[in-house]
GROMACS .gro file of C-alpha atoms in nm:
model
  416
    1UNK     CA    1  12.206  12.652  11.683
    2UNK     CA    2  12.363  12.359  11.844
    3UNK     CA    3  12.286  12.240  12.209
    4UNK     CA    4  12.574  12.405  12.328
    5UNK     CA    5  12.477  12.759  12.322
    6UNK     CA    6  12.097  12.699  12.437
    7UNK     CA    7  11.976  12.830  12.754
    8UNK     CA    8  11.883  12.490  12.861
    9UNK     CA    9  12.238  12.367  12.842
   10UNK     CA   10  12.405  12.178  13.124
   11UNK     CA   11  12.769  12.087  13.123
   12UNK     CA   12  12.712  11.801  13.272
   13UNK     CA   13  12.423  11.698  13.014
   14UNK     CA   14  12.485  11.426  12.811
   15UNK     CA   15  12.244  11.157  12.617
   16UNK     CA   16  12.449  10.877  12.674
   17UNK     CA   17  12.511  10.925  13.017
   18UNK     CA   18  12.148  10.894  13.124
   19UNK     CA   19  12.126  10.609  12.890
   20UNK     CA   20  12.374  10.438  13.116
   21UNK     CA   21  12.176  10.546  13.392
   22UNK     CA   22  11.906  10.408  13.311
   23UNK     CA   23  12.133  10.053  13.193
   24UNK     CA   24  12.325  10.050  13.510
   25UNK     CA   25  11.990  10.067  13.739
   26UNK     CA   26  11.829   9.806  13.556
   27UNK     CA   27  12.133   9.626  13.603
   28UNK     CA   28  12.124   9.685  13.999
   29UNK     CA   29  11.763   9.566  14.036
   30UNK     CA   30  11.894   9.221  13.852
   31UNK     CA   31  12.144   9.195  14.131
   32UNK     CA   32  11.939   9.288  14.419
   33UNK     CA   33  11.702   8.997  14.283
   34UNK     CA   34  11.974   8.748  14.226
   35UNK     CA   35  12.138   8.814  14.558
   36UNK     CA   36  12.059   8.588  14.827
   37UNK     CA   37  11.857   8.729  15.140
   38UNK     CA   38  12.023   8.604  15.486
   39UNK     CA   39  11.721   8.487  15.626
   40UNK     CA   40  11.783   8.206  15.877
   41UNK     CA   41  11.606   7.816  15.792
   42UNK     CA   42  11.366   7.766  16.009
   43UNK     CA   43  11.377   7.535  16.323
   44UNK     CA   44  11.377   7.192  16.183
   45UNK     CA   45  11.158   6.882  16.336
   46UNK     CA   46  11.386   6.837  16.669
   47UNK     CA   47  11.340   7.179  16.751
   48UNK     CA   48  11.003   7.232  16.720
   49UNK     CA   49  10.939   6.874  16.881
   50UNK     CA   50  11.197   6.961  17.185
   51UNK     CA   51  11.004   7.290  17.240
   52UNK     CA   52  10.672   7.123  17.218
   53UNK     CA   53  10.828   6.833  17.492
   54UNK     CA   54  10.916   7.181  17.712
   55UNK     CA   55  10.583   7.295  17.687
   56UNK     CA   56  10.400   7.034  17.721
   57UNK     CA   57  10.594   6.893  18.039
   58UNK     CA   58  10.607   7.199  18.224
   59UNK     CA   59  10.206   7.146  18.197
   60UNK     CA   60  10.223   6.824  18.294
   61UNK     CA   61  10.448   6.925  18.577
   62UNK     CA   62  10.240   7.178  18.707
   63UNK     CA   63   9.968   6.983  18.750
   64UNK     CA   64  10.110   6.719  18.958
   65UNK     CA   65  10.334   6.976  19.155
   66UNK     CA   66  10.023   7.196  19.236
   67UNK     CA   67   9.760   6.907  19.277
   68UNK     CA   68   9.857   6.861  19.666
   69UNK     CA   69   9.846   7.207  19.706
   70UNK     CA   70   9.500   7.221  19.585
   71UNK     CA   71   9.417   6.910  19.814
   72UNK     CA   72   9.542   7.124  20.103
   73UNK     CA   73   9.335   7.468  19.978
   74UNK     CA   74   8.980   7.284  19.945
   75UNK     CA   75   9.043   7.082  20.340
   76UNK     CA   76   9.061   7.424  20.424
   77UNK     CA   77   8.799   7.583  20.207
   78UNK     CA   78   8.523   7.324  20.385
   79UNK     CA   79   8.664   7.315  20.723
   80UNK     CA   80   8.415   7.544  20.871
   81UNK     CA   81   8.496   7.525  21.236
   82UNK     CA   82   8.854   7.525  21.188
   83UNK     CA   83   9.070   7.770  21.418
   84UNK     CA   84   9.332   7.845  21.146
   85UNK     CA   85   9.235   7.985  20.842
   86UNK     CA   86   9.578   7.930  20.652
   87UNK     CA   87   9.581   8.271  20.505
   88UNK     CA   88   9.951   8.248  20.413
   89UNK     CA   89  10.196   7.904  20.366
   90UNK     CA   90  10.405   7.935  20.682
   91UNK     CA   91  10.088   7.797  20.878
   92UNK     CA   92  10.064   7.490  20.625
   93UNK     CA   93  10.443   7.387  20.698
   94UNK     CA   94  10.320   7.202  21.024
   95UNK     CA   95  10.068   7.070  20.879
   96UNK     CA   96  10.226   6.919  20.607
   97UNK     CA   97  10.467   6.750  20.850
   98UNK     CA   98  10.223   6.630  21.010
   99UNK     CA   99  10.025   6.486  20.779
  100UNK     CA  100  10.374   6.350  20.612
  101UNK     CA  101  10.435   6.147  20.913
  102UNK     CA  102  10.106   5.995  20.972
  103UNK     CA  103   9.977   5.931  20.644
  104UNK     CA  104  10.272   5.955  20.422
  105UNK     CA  105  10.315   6.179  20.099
  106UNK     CA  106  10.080   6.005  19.922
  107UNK     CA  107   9.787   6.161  20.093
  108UNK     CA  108   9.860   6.456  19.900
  109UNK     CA  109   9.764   6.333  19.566
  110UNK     CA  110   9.459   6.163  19.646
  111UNK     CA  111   9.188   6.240  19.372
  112UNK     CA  112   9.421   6.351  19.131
  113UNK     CA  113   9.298   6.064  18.911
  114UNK     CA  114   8.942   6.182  18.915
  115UNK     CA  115   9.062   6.552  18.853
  116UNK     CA  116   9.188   6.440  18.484
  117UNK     CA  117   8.860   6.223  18.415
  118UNK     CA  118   8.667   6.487  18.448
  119UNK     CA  119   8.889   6.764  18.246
  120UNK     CA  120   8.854   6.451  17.989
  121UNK     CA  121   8.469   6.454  18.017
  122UNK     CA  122   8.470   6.847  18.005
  123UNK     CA  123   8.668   6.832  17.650
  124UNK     CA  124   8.411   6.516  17.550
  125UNK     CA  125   8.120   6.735  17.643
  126UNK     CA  126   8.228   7.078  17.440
  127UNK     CA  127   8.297   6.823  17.121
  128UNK     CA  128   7.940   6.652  17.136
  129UNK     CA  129   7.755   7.000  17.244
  130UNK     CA  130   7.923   7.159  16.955
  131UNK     CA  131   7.830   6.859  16.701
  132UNK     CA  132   7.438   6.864  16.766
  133UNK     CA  133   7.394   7.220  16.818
  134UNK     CA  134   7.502   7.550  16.601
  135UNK     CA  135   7.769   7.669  16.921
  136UNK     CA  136   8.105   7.672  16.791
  137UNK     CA  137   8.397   7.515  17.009
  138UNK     CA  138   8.646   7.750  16.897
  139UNK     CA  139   8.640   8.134  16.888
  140UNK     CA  140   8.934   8.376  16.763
  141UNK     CA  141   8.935   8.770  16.812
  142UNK     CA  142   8.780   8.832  16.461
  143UNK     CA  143   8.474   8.611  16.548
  144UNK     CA  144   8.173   8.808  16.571
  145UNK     CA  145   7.992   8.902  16.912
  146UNK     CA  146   7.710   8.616  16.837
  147UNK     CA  147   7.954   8.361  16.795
  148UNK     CA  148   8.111   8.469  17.144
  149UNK     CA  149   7.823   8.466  17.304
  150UNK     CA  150   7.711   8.118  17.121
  151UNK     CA  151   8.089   7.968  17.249
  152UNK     CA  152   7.978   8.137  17.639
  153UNK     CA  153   7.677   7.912  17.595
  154UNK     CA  154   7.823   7.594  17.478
  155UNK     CA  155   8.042   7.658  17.792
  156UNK     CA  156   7.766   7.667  18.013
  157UNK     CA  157   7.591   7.376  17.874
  158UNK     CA  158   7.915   7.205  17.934
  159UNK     CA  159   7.952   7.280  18.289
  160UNK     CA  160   7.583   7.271  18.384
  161UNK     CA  161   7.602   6.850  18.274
  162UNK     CA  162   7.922   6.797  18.468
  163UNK     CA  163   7.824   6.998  18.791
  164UNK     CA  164   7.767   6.621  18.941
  165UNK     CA  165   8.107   6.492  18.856
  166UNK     CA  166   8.269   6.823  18.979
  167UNK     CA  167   8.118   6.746  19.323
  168UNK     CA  168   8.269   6.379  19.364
  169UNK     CA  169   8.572   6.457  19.226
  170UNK     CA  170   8.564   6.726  19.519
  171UNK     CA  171   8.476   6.467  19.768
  172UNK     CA  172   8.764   6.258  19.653
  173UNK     CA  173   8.989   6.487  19.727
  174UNK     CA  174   8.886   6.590  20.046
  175UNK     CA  175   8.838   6.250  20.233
  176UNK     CA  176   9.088   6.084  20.464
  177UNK     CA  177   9.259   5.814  20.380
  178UNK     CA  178   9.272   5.694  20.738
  179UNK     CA  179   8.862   5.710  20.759
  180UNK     CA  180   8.774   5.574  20.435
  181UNK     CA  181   8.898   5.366  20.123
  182UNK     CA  182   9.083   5.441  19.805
  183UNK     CA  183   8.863   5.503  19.554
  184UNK     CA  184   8.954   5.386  19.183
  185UNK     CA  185   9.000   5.597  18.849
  186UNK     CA  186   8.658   5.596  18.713
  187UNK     CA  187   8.450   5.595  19.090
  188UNK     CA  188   8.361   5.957  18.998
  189UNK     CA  189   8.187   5.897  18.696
  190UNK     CA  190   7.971   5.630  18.893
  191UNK     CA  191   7.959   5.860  19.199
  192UNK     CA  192   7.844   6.143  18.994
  193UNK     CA  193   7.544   5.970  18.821
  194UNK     CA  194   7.451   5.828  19.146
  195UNK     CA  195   7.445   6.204  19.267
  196UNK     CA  196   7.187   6.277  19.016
  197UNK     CA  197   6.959   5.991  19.012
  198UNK     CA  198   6.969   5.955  19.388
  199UNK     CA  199   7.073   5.593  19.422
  200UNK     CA  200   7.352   5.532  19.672
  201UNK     CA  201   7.353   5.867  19.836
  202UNK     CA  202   7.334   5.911  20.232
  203UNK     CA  203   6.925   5.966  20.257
  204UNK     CA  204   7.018   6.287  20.507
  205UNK     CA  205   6.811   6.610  20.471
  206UNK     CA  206   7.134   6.819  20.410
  207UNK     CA  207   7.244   6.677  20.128
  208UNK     CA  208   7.158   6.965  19.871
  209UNK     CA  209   6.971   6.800  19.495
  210UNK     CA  210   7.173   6.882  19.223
  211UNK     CA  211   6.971   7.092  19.074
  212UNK     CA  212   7.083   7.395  19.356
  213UNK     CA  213   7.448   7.342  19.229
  214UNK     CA  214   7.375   7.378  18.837
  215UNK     CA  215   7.344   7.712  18.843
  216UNK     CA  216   7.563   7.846  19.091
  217UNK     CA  217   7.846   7.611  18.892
  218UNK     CA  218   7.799   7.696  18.595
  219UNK     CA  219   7.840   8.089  18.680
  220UNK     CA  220   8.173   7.991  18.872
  221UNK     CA  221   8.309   7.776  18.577
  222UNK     CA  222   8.205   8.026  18.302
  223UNK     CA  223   8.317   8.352  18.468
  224UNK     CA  224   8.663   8.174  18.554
  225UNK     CA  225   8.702   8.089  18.202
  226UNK     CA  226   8.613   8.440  18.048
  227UNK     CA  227   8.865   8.564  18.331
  228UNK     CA  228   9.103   8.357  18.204
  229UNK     CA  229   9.044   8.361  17.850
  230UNK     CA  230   9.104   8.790  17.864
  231UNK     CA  231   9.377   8.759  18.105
  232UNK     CA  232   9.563   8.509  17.907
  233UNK     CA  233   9.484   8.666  17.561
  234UNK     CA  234   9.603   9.000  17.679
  235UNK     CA  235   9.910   8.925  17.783
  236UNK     CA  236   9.970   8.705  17.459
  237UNK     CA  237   9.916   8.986  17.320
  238UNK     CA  238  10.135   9.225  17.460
  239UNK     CA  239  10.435   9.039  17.423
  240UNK     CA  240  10.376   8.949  17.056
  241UNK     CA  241  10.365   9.302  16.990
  242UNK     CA  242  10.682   9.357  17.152
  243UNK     CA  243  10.875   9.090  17.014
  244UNK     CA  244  10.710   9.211  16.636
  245UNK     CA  245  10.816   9.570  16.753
  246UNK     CA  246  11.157   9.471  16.827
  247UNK     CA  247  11.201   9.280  16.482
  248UNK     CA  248  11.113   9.512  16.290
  249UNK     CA  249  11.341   9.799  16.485
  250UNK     CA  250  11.625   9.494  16.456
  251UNK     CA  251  11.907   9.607  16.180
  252UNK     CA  252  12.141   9.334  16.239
  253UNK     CA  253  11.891   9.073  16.140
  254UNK     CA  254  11.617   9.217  16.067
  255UNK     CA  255  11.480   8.912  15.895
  256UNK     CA  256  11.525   8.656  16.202
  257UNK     CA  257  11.247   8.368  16.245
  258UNK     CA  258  11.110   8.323  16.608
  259UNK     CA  259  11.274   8.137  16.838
  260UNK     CA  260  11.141   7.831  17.038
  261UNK     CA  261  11.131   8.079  17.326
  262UNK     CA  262  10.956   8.312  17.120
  263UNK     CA  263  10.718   8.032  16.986
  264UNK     CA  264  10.620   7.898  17.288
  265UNK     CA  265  10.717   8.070  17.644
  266UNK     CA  266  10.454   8.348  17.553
  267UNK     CA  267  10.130   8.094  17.555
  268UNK     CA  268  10.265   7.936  17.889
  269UNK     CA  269  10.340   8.305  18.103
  270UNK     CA  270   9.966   8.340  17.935
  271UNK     CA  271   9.813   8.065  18.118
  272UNK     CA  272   9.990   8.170  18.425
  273UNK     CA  273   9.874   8.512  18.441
  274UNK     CA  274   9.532   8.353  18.326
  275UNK     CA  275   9.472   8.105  18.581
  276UNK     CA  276   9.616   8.320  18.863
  277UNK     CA  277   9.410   8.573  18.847
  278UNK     CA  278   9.050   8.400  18.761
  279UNK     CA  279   9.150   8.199  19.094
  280UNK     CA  280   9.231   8.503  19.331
  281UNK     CA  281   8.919   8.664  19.221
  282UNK     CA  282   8.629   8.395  19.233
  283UNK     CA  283   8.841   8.254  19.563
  284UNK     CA  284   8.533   8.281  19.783
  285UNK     CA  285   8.262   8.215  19.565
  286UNK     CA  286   8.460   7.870  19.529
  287UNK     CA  287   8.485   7.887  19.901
  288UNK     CA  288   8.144   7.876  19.908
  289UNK     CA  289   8.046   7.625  19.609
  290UNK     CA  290   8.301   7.339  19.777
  291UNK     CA  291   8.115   7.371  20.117
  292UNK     CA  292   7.790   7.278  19.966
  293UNK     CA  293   7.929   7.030  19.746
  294UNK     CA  294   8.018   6.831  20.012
  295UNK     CA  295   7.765   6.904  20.267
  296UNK     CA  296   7.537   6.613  20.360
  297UNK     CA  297   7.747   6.333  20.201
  298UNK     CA  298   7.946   6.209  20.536
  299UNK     CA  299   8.267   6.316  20.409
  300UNK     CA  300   8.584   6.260  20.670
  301UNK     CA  301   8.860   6.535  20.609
  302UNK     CA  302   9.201   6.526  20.791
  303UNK     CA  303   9.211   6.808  21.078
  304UNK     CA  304   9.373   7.132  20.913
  305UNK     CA  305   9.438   7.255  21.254
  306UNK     CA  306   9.698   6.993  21.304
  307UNK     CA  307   9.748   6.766  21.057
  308UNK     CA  308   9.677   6.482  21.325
  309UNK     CA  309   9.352   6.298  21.329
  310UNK     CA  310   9.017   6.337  21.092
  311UNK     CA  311   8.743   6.571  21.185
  312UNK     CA  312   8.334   6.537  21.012
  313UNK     CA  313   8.192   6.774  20.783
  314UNK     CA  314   7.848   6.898  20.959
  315UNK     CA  315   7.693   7.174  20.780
  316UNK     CA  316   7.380   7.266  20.695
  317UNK     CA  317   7.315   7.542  20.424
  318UNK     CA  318   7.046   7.598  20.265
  319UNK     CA  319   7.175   7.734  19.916
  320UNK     CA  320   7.448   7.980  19.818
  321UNK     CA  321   7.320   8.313  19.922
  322UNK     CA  322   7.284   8.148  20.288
  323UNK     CA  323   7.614   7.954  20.266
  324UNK     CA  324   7.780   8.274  20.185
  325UNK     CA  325   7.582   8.521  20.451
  326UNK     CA  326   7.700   8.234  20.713
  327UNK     CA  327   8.031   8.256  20.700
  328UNK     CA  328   8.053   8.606  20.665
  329UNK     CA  329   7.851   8.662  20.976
  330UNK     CA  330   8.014   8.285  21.147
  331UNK     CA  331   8.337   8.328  21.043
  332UNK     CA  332   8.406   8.696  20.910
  333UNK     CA  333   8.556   8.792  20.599
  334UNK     CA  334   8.889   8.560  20.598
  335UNK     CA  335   8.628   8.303  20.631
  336UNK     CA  336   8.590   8.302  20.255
  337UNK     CA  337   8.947   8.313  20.206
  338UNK     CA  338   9.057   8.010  20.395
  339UNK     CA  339   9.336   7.826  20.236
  340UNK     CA  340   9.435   8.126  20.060
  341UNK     CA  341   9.803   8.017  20.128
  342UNK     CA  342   9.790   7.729  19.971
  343UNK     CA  343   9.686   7.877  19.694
  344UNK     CA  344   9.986   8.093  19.704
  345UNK     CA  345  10.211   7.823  19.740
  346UNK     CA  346  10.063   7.670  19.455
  347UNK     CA  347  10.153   7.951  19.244
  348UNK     CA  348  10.496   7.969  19.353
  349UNK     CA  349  10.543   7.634  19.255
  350UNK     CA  350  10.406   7.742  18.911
  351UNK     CA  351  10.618   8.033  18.847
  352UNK     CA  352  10.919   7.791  18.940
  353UNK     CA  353  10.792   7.538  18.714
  354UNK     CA  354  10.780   7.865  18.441
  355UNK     CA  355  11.106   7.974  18.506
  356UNK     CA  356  11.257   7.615  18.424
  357UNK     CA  357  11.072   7.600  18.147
  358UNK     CA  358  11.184   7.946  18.053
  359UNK     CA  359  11.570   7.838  18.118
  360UNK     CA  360  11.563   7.554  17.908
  361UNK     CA  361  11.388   7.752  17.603
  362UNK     CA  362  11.663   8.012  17.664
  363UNK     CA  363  11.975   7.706  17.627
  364UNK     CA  364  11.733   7.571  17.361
  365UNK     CA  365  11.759   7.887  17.148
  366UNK     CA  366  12.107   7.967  17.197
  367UNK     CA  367  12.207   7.589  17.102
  368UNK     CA  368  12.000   7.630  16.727
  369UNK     CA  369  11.996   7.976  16.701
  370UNK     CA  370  12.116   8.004  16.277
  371UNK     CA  371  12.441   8.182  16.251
  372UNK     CA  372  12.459   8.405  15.933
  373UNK     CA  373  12.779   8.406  15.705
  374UNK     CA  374  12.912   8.764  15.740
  375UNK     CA  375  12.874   8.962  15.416
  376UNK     CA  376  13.205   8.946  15.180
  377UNK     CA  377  13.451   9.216  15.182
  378UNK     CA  378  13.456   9.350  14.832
  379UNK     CA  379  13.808   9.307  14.665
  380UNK     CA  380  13.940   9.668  14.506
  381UNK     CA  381  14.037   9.538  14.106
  382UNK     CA  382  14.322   9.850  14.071
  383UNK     CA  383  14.302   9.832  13.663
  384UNK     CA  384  13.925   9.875  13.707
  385UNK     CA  385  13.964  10.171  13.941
  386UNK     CA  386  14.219  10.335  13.736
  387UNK     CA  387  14.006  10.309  13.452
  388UNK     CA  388  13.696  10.437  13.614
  389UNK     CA  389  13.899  10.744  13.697
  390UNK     CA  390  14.058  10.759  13.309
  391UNK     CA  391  13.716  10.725  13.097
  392UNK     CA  392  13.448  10.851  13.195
  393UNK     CA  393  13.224  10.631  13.016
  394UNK     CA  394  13.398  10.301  13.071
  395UNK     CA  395  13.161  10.018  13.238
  396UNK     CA  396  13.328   9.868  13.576
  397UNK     CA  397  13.402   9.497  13.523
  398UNK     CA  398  13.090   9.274  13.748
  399UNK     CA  399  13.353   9.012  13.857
  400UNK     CA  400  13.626   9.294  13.978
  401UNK     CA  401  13.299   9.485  14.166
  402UNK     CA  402  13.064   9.252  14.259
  403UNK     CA  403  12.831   9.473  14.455
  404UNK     CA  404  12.947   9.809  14.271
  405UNK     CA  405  12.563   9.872  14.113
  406UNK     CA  406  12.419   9.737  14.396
  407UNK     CA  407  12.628   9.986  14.646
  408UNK     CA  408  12.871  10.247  14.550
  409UNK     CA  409  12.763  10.373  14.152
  410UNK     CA  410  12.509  10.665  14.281
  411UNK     CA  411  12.762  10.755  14.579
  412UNK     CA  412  13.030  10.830  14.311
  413UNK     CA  413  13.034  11.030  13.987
  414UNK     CA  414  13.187  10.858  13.748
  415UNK     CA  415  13.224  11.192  13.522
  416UNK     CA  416  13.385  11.463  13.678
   0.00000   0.00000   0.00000
């Protein structure tokens, strides 16, 4: 009996049909691989060196910008007796014009020098720590817990041998110009080891030994960094999963590389978040560490009531857990937060600093963004579509339908 008249029998059914089925989708897949995917070129060597110059500067930038604002916070942190405790920047506006027109704008940035020494002797002292010993420098989210707690340590370490050049660097940003000389670049370093062997130093029985600042230092410098560290990976975080959830939900270009802004603005709104809040939180206990850095060593600070004149420090704490119980019960609670507007000027100068930056990545990706040719309209070939329509079995011409596997064969039937 032929096929015709068995139950299984399909008008439609034909052997040489599905054979061209079969043909024609092996004949799509060799067009899907031969067609080329619109994926943008990545940014070439100007790009990634402009964003890198962005980045990089807006540092920079910050640091100087925010350096006199930190000069102004600490005068404030150690002037105990002072009647204004600067809690917000519209007090500091006199003061600065003060201090402007007596000492000039240079006043401002005294210290900064000694401020990048020592950031340069931090990074010299987590390389040679983390050559002699088993602590690793560097830690990533899929390093165990004992490697985080062996990169804590290394930290420590770090801080606990440069507690003595973190208290004269202090001191030279604190003293007046008017009562005392410029110091060089390198004076920390030599005031610092003088610090620890006791050569040098005013012979006074305030001046605390170094060895009541290691520890309270080192808990200060580590606990600011594993603020900052979360703070600044969290964020990271969050907006790299946003900007991966919005690629892949992207259909018009689904396929896009990142953008400088995309590269680099998420790293720097890290550090800001970061550094902001490690600072608002351990605000008093660096209140607190600055006031016995500098107690007993004669220091001359410029009157923060004013901005006219130079005023001693004359303190004398006996350790931290007294420093701190003094001022609470001296001074009350603002006491510990004295200068806090500077530090919120400081941070407004950052965010402005950001927002630049965040501009120019903006123009940057705009300028180079890669522009994708729009796909080719397909060109109708009316002796192929009249013989599509006429035999059934006929194979559409490739050059007449260049994307007819690829597209339109399984949305038509070719056999009526």
């Amino acid at each position: 009996m032929s096929d015709r008249y068995s139950p299984n029998y399909s008008p439609n059914y034909s052997p040489r049909r599905y054979q061209q089925d079969e043909d024609y989708d092996r004949f799509r897949q060799s067009l899907e691989a031969e067609q080329p995917k619109a994926v943008p070129s990545q940014p070439d060597q100007v790009q990634k060196a402009a964003g890198f110059a962005i980045g990089l500067s807006s540092v920079f930038a910050e640091q100087l910008l925010s350096h006199p604002c930190q000069v102004l916070r600490r005068q404030c942190q150690v002037h105990h007796n002072g009647e204004w405790y600067h809690l917000t920047p519209f007090t500091l506006i006199q003061v600065l014009i003060n201090l402007h027109r007596h000492q000039g704008l240079g006043t401002l940035w005294k210290g900064i020098g000694s401020v990048f020494v020592v950031r340069g002797l931090v990074m010299i002292s987590d390389t040679v720590i983390s050559e002699f010993t088993p602590f690793p420098k560097e830690i990533t989210r899929h390093s165990s817990i004992k490697k985080n707690f062996e990169h804590i340590l290394l930290k420590s370490l770090t801080f606990v041998l440069t507690t003595p050049f973190f208290a004269s660097s202090l001191i030279e940003t604190l003293q007046s110009d008017i009562a005392s000389e410029k110091p060089g670049v390198f004076d920390c370093l030599k005031e610092g080891v003088t610090r620890v062997m006791g050569w040098g130093m005013p012979q006074t029985t305030r001046l605390l030994p170094i060895w009541k600042l290691v520890f309270p230092t080192a808990v200060f410098r580590v606990s600011h960094y594993i603020i900052t560290s979360i703070a600044q990976y969290t964020v990271v975080s969050s907006i790299r999963s946003d900007q991966q959830e919005n690629t892949d939900h992207s259909v018009e270009q689904p396929a896009m590389s990142q953008t400088l802004y995309d590269q680099y603005f998420p790293d720097l709104l890290g550090t800001f978040s970061g550094a902001i809040i490690a600072d608002v939180t351990l605000y008093p206990i660096e209140t607190v560490l600055n006031r016995l850095y500098v107690q007993g060593t004669r220091t001359i600070i410029d009157n923060m009531d004013t901005g006219c004149g130079v005023i001693p420090i004359n303190t004398g704490y006996e350790g931290f857990i007294d420093c701190f119980r003094s001022i609470i019960l001296e001074e009350g609670l603002p006491g510990l937060y004295r200068g806090f507007g500077a530090l919120v000027l400081q941070y407004a100068i950052h965010a402005a600093i950001l927002r630049t930056a965040r501009f120019l990545f903006v123009k940057l990706t705009e300028q180079y963004r890669p522009q994708l040719p729009p796909p080719p309209s397909p060109k109708v070939n009316t002796s192929a579509s009249s013989s599509i329509h006429h035999s059934p079995y006929s194979r559409p011409s490739t050059s007449s339908y260049p994307g007819y596997y690829a597209s339109s064969y399984r949305d038509r039937d070719p056999y009526p």
